[in-house]
Amino acid sequence: MTWALFWEWFIKSLILVFTLLIGFGYLTYYERRFLARIQVRVGPNRAGPYGLMQWMADAVKLIFKEELTPSRVYKLVFFFAPVVTMVPSIVIAAVIPWGTSFQLGGRTINLYLADINVGVIYLMSIASIAVYGIVMAGWASNNKYAMMGGLRSSAQMISYELTLGLMFVVAILMGNSMSLVGIVEAQKDMWFVMLQPVGYLLFFIATLAEVNRHPFDMPEAEQELTAGYHTEYSGMKFALFFMAEYQKMIVVSMIGATLFLGGYREFWFLKDTFLSVDRAWFLGPFYLFAKVFILLGIMIWVRASWPRIRYDRLMSFGWKILIPVSLAVVFITAAGILLAEMYSSLWMWMVPVLSLVVGLIAVVVIYRDLRRKAYARA
Amino acid sequence: MNIDLILFIILALVAIATALGMLLSRNAVYSALFLVLNFATVAVFYLLLGAPFIAMAQITVYAGAIMVLFLFVIMLLGAEQLAPSKVIPAQKWVAGGLAFILVAETVYLLTVRGVPAGNILQPAESANSLGFLQQMGMMLFNEYLLPFEITSILLLVAMVGAIVLTKQEKGGQK
């Protein structure tokens, strides 16, 4: 390993970490401003021009806040829980590509940190350890509310991870690769969201549950659990939890964009124009940023519009609706690819049609069930 | 002394320490967390051996799914603190005897029988290559299709069994 390679990796890692950290700051600002806009308020606009420095003021406040450690907590686990929550949310971004490559001083510099051939499984494994921090925090706080929050979140994350994993399978099948760069390049001619719209919808729902966002933010349902797993945390330790949640939002948006929305690539119908990343490498990060920005906006929009789902319904929705529909979607995708290889590529268009039919059936089933329950109550 | 060997020794020490911590800790939650660390170390071993897929599967399946469920059950039952348990008579002697047999077998295999040279700490050639996953999938679904399907049916039966066992009887209460 030469020094040039070392510095390349070092600089790329620094860029990645700082993008996520600063992205966290501006995501809070974005969320507050956008929520305010939806609710016809103004939102934070005092610190700096348009309130752009608001996140810095918040950070300073949190740093100087008194840090309380309750006397009966399990000190070691209590201390490590925020760290264990924070670290996966950053390292998971290592395999996500943000562009193609460019030449600098005779070296080809790739715009991604690592392109490993088990990229998707890496995502899966890091996502599956992310739950530990929350569980540890809930247990170590020695507080019933925190404990309930930790338990709820672990049950919820395990349940929705199944759907998430099955949707990874769909992306792997369509991309014919487990490397994320391979999957993005496979979307040159068509984004996977066009081929599998229901698959992307399921993925989006599962990621909302995975990062504990509305309407699945059970672990911190304040009217039931005060603040859930971070009830006993204050100061910088609380800030780490907060940070991890927002970074996870950014990261899952990046993953969703990479797997289904073409990642750093342009619209498929622009692939031969000057807007293509094959002609202009520097457009890659911008495309990815634009997609992530829109996805985050949708997440905030969901938060502003929908009430929280009840806990038992959350679990039965995950197990009784999402998993059967995801299995059907995986089957349809696999069958479509097989038939397209065997006969003609027209079969590929059966995939979106059939999966939309399955999705509609699921919606009808939910609707009838809810209506039946409403009659039963009346 | 190459860098692989140094890494191996450090990781081995961590693995042994976490395994001991798991056994000796009086608190079930600490034991579970030590075990998670142990699994993570084993995953790094796989990475050292050039088998990234197995390493990631190790983390996903053991650390990510099974141990989370363990922790969940421990916390749900509130069974963190172990009560001083009853000792089976002659447990120490039986355990010691079994441990001795295990060590003797290992020593026999390593010294008397001899290990084929270069088999330990040598990455398997095929596991390292890009096509390894495809090869494995091909093997699973062509040559070992029947065992694979039987395993899946076994898992399904186990799942149904777990549901049947835990389902509460409703008859008579209505």
Coordinates of C-alpha atoms in Angstrom, one line a residue, chain A residues 74-77 116-118 121-122 124-126 128-129 131-132 135-136 138-139 147 150-152 154-155 158 161 176 178, chain B residues 27 29-30 33 36 52-53 56-57 59-60 62-65 67-69 71-72 75-76 80-81 128-131 133-134:
Chain A
Y74 CA -25.4 0.4 34.7
K75 CA -22.6 2.8 34.2
L76 CA -20.5 1.1 31.5
V77 CA -23.4 0.1 29.2
I116 CA -16.8 -4.8 -2.0
N117 CA -18.5 -7.7 -3.7
V118 CA -20.7 -8.3 -0.7
I121 CA -24.9 -7.9 2.8
Y122 CA -22.6 -5.4 4.5
M124 CA -27.7 -5.7 6.0
S125 CA -25.3 -6.7 8.7
I126 CA -24.6 -3.1 9.9
S128 CA -28.9 -5.4 12.0
I129 CA -26.4 -4.3 14.7
V131 CA -30.4 -2.0 17.2
Y132 CA -28.0 -2.7 20.0
V135 CA -31.6 -1.8 23.5
M136 CA -28.5 -1.1 25.6
G138 CA -33.1 1.1 27.3
W139 CA -31.7 -1.5 29.6
M147 CA -36.8 -0.3 29.0
G150 CA -35.8 -0.4 24.0
L151 CA -38.0 -3.5 23.9
R152 CA -40.4 -2.0 21.5
S154 CA -35.9 -4.1 19.1
A155 CA -39.1 -6.0 18.3
I158 CA -36.3 -7.1 13.8
E161 CA -35.6 -5.9 8.9
N176 CA -27.5 -9.1 -11.0
M178 CA -24.2 -7.6 -4.8
Chain B
N27 CA -25.2 -10.6 34.8
V29 CA -27.1 -9.0 29.8
Y30 CA -23.4 -8.6 30.2
L33 CA -23.1 -8.5 25.1
V36 CA -21.9 -10.4 20.6
P52 CA -16.1 -11.7 3.4
F53 CA -19.4 -13.2 2.7
M56 CA -21.0 -10.6 7.0
A57 CA -23.4 -13.5 7.3
I59 CA -22.6 -10.7 11.9
T60 CA -26.1 -10.5 10.3
Y62 CA -25.7 -14.3 14.9
A63 CA -25.0 -10.8 16.2
G64 CA -27.9 -9.1 14.3
A65 CA -30.7 -11.6 14.7
M67 CA -28.4 -12.3 19.9
V68 CA -30.9 -9.5 19.6
L69 CA -33.6 -12.0 20.3
L71 CA -31.3 -9.9 24.7
F72 CA -35.0 -9.3 24.1
M75 CA -34.9 -8.2 29.3
L76 CA -38.5 -9.2 28.9
E80 CA -30.6 -10.4 34.4
Q81 CA -29.4 -11.5 37.8
N128 CA -11.7 -14.9 -2.3
S129 CA -12.8 -14.5 -5.9
L130 CA -15.6 -12.4 -7.2
G131 CA -17.5 -15.3 -8.5
L133 CA -21.1 -16.2 -4.4
Q134 CA -22.4 -17.3 -7.7

